[in-house]
CSV table of C-alpha atoms and ligand atoms in Angstrom, one decimal:
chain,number,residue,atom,x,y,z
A,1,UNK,CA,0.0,0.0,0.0
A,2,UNK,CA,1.1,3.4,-0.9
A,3,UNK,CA,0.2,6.8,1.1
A,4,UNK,CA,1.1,9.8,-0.3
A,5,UNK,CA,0.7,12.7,2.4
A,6,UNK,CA,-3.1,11.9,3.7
A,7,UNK,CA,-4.1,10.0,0.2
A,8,UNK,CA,-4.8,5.9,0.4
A,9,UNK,CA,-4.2,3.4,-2.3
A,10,UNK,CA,-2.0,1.0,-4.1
A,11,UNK,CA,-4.0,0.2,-7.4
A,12,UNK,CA,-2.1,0.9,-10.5
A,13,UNK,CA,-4.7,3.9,-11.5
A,14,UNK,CA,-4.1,6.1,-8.5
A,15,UNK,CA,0.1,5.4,-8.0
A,16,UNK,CA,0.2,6.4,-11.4
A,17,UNK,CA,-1.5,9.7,-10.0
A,18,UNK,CA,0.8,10.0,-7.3
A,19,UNK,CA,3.8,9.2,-9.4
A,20,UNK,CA,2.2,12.6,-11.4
A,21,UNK,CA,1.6,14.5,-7.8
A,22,UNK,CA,5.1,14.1,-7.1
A,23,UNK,CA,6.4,15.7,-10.5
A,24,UNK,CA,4.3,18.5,-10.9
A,25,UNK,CA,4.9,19.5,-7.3
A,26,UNK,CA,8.5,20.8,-8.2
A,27,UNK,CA,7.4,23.1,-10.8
A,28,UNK,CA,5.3,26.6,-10.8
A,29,UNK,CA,2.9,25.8,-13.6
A,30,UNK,CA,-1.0,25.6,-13.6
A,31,UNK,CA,-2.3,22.3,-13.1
A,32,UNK,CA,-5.5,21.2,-13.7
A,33,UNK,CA,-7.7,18.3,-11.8
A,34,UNK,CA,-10.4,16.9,-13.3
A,35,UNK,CA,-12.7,13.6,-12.1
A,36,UNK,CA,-15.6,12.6,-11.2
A,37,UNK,CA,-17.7,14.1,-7.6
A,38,UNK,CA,-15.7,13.1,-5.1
A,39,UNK,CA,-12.3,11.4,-6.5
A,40,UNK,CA,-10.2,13.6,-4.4
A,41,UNK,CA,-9.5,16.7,-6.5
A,42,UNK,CA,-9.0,18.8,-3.4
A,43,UNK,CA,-6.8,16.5,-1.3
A,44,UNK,CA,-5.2,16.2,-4.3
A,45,UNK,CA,-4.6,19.8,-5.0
A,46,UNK,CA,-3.7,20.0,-1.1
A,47,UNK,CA,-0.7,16.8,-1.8
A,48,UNK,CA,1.0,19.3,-4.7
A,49,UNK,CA,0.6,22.3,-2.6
A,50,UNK,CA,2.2,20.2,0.5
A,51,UNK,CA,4.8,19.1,-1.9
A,52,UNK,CA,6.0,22.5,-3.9
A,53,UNK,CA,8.5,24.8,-2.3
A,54,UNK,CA,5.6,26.9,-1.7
A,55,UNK,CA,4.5,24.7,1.3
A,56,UNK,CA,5.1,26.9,4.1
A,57,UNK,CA,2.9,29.8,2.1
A,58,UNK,CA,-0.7,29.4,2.0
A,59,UNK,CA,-3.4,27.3,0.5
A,60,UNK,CA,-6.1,29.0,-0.6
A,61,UNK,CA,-9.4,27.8,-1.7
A,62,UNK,CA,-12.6,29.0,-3.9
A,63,UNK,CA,-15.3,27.6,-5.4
A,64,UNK,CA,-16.1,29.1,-8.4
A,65,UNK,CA,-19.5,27.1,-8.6
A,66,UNK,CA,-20.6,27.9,-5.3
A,67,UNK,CA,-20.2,31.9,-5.0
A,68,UNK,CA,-22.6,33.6,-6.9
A,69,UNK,CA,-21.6,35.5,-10.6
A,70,UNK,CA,-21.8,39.0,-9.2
A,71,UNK,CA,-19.3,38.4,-6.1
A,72,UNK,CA,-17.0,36.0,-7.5
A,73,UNK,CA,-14.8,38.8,-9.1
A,74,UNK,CA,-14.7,40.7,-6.2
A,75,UNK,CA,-14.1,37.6,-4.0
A,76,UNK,CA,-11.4,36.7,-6.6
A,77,UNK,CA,-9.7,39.9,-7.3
A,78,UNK,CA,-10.6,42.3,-4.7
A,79,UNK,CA,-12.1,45.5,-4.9
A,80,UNK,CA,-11.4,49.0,-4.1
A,81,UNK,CA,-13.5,51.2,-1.6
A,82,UNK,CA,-16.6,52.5,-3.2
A,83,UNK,CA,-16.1,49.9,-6.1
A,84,UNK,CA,-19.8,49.2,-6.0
A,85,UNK,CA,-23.1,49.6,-4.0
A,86,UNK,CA,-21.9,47.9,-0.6
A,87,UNK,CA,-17.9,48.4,-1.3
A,88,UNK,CA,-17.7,50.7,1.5
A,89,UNK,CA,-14.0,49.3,2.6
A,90,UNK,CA,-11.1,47.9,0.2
A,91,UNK,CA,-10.9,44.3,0.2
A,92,UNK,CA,-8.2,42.2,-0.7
A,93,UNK,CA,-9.1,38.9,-3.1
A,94,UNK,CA,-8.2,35.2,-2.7
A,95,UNK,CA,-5.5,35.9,-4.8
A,96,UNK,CA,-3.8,38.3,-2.9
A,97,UNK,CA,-4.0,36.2,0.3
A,98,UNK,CA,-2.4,33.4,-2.2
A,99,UNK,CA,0.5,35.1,-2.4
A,100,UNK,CA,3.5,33.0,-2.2
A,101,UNK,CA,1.3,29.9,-1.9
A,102,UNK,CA,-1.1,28.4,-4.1
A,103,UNK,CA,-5.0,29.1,-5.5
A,104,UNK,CA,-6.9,26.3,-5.6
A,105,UNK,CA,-9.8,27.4,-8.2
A,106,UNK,CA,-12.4,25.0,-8.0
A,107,UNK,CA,-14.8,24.3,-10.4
A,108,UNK,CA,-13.3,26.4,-13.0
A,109,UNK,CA,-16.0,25.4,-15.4
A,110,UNK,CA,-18.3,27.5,-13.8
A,111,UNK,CA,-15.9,31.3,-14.4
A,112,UNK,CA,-18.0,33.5,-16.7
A,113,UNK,CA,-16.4,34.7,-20.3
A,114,UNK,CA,-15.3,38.1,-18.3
A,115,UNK,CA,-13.4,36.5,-15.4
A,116,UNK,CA,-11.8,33.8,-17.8
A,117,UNK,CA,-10.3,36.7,-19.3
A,118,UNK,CA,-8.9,38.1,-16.1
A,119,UNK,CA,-7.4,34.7,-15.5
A,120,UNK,CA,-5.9,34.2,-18.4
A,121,UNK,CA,-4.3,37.6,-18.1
A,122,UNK,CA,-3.2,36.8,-15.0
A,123,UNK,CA,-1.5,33.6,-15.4
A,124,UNK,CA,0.5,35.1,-18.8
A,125,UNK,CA,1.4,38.0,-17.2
A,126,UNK,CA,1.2,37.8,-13.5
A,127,UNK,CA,-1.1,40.6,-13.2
A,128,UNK,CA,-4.6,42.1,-12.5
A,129,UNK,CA,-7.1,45.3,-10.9
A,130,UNK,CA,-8.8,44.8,-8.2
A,131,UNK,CA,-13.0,45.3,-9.1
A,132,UNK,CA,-12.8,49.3,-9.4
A,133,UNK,CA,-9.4,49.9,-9.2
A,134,UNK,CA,-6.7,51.5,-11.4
A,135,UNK,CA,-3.1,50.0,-10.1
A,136,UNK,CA,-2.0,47.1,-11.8
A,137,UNK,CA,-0.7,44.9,-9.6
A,138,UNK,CA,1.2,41.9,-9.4
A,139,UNK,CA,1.0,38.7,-7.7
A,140,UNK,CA,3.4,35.4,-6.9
A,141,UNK,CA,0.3,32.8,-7.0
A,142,UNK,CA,0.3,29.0,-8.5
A,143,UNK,CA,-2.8,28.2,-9.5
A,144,UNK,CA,-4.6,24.5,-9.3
A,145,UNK,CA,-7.8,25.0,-11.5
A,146,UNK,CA,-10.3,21.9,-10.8
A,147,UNK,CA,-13.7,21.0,-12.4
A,148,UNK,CA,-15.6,18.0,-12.7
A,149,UNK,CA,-17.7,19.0,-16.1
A,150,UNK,CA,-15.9,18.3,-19.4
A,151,UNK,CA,-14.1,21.8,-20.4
A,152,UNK,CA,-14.0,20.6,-24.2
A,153,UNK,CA,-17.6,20.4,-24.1
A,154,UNK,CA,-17.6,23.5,-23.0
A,155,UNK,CA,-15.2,25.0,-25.4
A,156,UNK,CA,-17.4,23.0,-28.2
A,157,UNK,CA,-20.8,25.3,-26.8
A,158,UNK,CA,-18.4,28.7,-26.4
A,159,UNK,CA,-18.5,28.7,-22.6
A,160,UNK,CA,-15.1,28.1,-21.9
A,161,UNK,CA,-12.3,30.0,-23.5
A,162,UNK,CA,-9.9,27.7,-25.6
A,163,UNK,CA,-6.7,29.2,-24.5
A,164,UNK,CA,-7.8,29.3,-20.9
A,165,UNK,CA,-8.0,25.8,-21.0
A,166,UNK,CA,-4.3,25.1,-22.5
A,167,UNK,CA,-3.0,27.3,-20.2
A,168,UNK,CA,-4.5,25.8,-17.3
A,169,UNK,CA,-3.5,22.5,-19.0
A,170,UNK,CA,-0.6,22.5,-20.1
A,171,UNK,CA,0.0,19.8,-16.6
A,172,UNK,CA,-3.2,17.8,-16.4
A,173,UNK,CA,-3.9,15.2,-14.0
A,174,UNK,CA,-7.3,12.6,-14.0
A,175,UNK,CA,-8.6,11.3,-11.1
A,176,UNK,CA,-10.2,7.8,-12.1
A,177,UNK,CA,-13.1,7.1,-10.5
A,178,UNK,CA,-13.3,5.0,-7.8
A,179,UNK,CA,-14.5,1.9,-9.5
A,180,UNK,CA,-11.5,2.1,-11.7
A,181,UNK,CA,-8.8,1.3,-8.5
A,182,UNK,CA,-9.5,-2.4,-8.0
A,183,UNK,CA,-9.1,-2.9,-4.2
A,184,UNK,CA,-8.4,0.4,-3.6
A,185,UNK,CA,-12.3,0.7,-1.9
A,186,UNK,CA,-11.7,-2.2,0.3
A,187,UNK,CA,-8.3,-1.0,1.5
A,188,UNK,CA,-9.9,3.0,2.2
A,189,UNK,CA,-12.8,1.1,3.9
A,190,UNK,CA,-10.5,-0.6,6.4
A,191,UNK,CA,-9.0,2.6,7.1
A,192,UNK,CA,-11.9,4.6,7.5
A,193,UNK,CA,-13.0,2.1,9.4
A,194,UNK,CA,-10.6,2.4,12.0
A,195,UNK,CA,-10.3,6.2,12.0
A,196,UNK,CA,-14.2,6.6,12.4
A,197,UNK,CA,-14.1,3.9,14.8
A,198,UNK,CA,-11.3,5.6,17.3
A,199,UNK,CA,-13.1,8.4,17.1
A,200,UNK,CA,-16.3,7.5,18.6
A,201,UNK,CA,-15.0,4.9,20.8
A,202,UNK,CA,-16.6,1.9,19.4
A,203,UNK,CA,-15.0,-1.5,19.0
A,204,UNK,CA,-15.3,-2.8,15.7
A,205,UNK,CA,-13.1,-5.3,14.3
A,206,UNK,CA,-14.0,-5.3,10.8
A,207,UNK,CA,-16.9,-6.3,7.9
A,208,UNK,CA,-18.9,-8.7,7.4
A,209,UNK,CA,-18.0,-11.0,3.9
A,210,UNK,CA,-21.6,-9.8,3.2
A,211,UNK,CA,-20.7,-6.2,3.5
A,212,UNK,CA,-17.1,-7.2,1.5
A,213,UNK,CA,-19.1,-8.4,-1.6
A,214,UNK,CA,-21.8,-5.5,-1.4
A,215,UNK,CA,-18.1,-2.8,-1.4
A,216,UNK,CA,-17.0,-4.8,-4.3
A,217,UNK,CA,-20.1,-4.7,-5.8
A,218,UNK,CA,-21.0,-1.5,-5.8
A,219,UNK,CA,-20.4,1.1,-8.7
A,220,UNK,CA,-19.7,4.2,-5.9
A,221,UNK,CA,-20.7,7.2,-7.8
A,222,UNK,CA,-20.2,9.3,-5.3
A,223,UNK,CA,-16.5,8.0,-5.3
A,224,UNK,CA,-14.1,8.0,-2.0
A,225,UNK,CA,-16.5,11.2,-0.4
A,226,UNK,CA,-19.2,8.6,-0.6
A,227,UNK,CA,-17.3,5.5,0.8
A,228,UNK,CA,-16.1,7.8,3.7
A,229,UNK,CA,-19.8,8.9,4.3
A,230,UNK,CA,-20.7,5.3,4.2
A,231,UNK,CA,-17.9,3.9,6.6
A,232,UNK,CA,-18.9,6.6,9.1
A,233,UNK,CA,-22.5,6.1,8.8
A,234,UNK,CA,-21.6,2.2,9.4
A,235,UNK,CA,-19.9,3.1,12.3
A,236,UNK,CA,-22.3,5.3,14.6
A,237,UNK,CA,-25.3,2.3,13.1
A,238,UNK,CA,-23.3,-0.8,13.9
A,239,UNK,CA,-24.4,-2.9,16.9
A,240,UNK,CA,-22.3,-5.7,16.4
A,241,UNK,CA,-18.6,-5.8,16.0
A,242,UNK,CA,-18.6,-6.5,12.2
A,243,UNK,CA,-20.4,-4.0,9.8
A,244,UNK,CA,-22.9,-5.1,7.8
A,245,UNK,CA,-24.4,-4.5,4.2
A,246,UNK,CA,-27.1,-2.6,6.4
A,247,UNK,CA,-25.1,-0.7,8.6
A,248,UNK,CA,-23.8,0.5,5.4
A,249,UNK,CA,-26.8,1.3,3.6
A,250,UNK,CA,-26.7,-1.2,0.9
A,251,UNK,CA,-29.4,-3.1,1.5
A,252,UNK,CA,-33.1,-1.6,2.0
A,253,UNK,CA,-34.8,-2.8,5.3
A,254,UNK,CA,-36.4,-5.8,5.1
A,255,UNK,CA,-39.9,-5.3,6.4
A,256,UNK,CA,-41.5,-7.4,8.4
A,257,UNK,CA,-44.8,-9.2,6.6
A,258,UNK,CA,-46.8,-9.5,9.9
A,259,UNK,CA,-47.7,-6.3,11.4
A,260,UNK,CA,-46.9,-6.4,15.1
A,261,UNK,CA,-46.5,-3.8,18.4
A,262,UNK,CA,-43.0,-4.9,18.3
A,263,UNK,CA,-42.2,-4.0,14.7
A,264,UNK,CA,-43.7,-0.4,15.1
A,265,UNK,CA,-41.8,0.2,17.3
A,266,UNK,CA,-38.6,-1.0,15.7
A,267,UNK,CA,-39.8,0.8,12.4
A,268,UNK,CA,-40.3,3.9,14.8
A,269,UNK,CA,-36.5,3.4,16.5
A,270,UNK,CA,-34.6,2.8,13.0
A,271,UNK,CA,-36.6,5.9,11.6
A,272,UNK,CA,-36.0,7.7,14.6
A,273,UNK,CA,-32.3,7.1,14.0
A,274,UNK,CA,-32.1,7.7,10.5
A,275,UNK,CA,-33.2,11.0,11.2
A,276,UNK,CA,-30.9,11.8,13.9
A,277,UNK,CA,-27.7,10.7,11.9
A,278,UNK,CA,-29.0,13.0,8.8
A,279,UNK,CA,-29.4,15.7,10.8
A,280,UNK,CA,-26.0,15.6,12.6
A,281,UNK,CA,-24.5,14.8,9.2
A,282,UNK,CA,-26.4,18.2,7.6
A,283,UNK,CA,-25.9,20.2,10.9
A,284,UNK,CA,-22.1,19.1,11.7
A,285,UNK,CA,-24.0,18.5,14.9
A,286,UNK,CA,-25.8,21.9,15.8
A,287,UNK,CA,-28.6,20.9,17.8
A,288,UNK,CA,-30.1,24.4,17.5
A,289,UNK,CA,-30.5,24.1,13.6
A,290,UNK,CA,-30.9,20.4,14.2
A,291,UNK,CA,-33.9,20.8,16.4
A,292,UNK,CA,-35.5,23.6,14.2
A,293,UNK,CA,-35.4,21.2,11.0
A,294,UNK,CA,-36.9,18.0,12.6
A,295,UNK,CA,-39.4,20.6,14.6
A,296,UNK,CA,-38.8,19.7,18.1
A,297,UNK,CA,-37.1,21.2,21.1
A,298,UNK,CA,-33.3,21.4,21.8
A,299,UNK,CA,-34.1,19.3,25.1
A,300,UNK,CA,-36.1,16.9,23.2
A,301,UNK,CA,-33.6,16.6,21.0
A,302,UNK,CA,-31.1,16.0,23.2
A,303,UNK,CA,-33.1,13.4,24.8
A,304,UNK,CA,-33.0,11.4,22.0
A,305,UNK,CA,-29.6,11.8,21.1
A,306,UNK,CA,-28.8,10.3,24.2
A,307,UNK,CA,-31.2,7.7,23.9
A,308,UNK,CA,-29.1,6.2,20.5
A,309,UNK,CA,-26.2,7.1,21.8
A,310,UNK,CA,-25.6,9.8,19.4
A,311,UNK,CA,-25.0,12.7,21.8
A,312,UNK,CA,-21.5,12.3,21.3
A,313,UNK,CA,-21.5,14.0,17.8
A,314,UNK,CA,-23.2,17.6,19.5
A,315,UNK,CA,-20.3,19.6,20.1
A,316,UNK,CA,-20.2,21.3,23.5
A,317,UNK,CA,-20.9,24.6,22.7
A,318,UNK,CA,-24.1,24.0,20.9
A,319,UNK,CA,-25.5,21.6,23.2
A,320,UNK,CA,-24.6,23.4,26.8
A,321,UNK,CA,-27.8,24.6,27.7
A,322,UNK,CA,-29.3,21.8,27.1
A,323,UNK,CA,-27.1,19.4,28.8
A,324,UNK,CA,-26.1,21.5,32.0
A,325,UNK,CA,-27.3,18.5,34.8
A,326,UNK,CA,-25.9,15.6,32.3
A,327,UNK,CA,-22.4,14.5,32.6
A,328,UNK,CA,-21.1,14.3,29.3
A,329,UNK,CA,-18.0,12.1,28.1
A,330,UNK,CA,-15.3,13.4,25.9
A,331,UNK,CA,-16.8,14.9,22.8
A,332,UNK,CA,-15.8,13.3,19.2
A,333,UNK,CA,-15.3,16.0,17.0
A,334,UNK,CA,-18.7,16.7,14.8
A,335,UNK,CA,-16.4,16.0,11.4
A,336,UNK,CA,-16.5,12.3,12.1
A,337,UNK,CA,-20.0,12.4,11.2
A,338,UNK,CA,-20.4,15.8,9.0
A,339,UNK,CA,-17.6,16.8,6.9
A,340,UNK,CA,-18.4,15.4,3.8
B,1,LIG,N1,-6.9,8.7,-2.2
B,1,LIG,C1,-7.6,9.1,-1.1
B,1,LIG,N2,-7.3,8.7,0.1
B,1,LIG,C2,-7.9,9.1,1.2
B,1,LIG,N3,-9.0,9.9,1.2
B,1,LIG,C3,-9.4,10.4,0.0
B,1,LIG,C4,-8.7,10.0,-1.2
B,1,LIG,N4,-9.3,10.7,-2.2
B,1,LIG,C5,-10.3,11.4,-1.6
B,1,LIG,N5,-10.3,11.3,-0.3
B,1,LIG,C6,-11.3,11.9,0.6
B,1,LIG,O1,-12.6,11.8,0.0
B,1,LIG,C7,-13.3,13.0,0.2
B,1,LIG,C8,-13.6,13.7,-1.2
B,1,LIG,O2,-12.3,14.2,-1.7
B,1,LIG,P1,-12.2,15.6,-2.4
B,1,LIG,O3,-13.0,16.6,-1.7
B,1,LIG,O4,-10.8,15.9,-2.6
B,1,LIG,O5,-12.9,15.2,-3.8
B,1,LIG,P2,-13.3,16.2,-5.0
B,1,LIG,O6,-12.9,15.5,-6.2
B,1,LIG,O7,-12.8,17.6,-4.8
B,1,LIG,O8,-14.9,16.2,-5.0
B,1,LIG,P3,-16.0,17.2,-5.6
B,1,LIG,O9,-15.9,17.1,-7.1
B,1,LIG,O10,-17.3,16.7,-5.1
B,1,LIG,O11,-15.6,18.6,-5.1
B,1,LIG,C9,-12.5,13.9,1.1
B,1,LIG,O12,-12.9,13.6,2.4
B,1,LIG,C10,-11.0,13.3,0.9
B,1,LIG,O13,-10.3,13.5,2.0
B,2,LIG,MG1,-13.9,19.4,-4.5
């Protein structure tokens, strides 16, 4: 098995990537990331960054996709005061705070015609205005561009400038999909596995050979984000010491034909709980927003928590005054359930 910084995995496919992490890392070029949803763009991004000579700068993020068209520039390339409706102070962009580090431009697909051009500029010449300013000015940035849409698509429907994307890609590194790394699931489930399980005290040795063939099985579109979601979810659901297909989520319940007392209420608890570990997973473990969404009261909620054992996961600043009599053990940090 191979780890490279915090990435897992020994198939072919992915120490090819890492052979490729390695050399880029030296240089100051672009790079670009594509793969599917979840195949590790980021941490991937992260690995060069940790490996250049700029690792002691810093790594800065953005999400082109997720900020919306009329802030991005500003967010990007700063403004100057007065700038716009709102600009009341200057503000530096994730650029500027890149400097001597690295940009990590994330879904670059998503840039609009007008920014692509600023990008380009800035990565042939080093240079750019801030959003209603005048200076030129100059900036010592690498930039990691990642998308998960096809850019040559894109260039095909004129929604993605041509020499943008040969720029950008001059060093261009696939992540394969999950599927295409052979034991690489298994191996990331055993160490998930043991990570998830440290971390909320629960001794579990392994899976089942049921839940083996239902990993090996399994096409996992939502790549390595969605095995670590599923090892975690395994981990607060198990009741035994081996996961199963269940506690994984591959297998839908099997409902009891006779309709007894008893089954309610074990429909009731394994709703109940499905519910809870959503809404710790959406809420990193907020119990204010968590007790607004399922429409009940922090107490109540708490209640419950405790009930499945699933108090553990509230953090102990959103859950103090709700827990003030109850004796608490150490808190697992909410990201074993909710970083995703
Ligand atoms: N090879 C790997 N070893 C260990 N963990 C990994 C590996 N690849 C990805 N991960 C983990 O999987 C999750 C998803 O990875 P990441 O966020 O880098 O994917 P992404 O390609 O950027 O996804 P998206 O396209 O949805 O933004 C993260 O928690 C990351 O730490
Ligand atoms: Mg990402």
């Amino acid at each position: 098995m191979e780890v490279l910084d915090e990435m897992i995995g020994a198939s072919p496919a992915i120490c090819a990537v890492f052979d490729l992490i390695r050399k880029v890392a030296t240089t100051d070029m672009p790079v670009l990331l594509t793969g599917e949803t979840g195949t590790g763009k980021e941490i991937t991004a992260q690995a060069i960054h940790a490996r250049s000579l700029r690792k002691d700068g810093p790594f800065i993020p953005i999400n082109c996709g997720a900020i919306p068209e009329n802030l991005l520039e500003s967010e990007l390339f700063g403004h100057e005061r007065g700038a716009f409706t709102g600009a009341v102070n200057q503000k530096r962009g994730k650029l500027e705070a890149a400097a001597e580090g690295t940009l990590f431009l994330d879904e670059v697909g998503d840039l609009l015609p007008s920014l692509q051009v600023k990008l380009l500029r800035f990565l042939q010449e080093g240079t750019f205005e801030r959003v209603g300013g005048q200076e030129t000015l100059r900036v010592d940035a690498r930039v990691i561009a990642a998308t998960n849409v096809d850019l040559k698509a894109a260039i095909d429907q004129n929604r993605f400038r041509e020499d943008l994307y040969y720029r950008l890609g001059v060093l261009h590194l696939h992540l394969p999909p999950l599927r295409e790394r052979g034991e690489d699931a298994l191996l990331m489930a055993m160490i998930f596995l043991k990570r998830a399980a440290a971390a909320s005290h629960k001794v579990i040795s392994g899976y089942t050979s049921e839940a083996i063939s239902a990993m090996r099985a399994h096409p996992w579109p939502g790549n390595v984000r969605e095995l670590s979601n599923r090892v975690r979810r395994a981990v607060v659901m198990a009741e035994r010491q081996e996961i199963t297909p269940h506690d994984l989520d591959f297998v839908s319940e099997e409902r009891p034909t006779r309709d007894s007392l008893d089954s309610l209420r074990a429909a009731h608890r394994r709703i109940e709980v499905e519910l809870l570990v959503r809404a710790i997973s959406l809420h990193h473990g907020n119990l204010t927003r968590m007790a607004r969404d399922l429409e009940v009261s922090r107490s109540t909620l708490y209640r419950k928590l405790r009930a499945y054992g699933l108090e553990k996961f509230v953090p102990p600043n959103t859950s103090s005054s709700a827990v003030t009599k109850t004796k608490r053990t150490r808190t697992t940090s909410p990201a074993v359930v909710g970083h995703a």
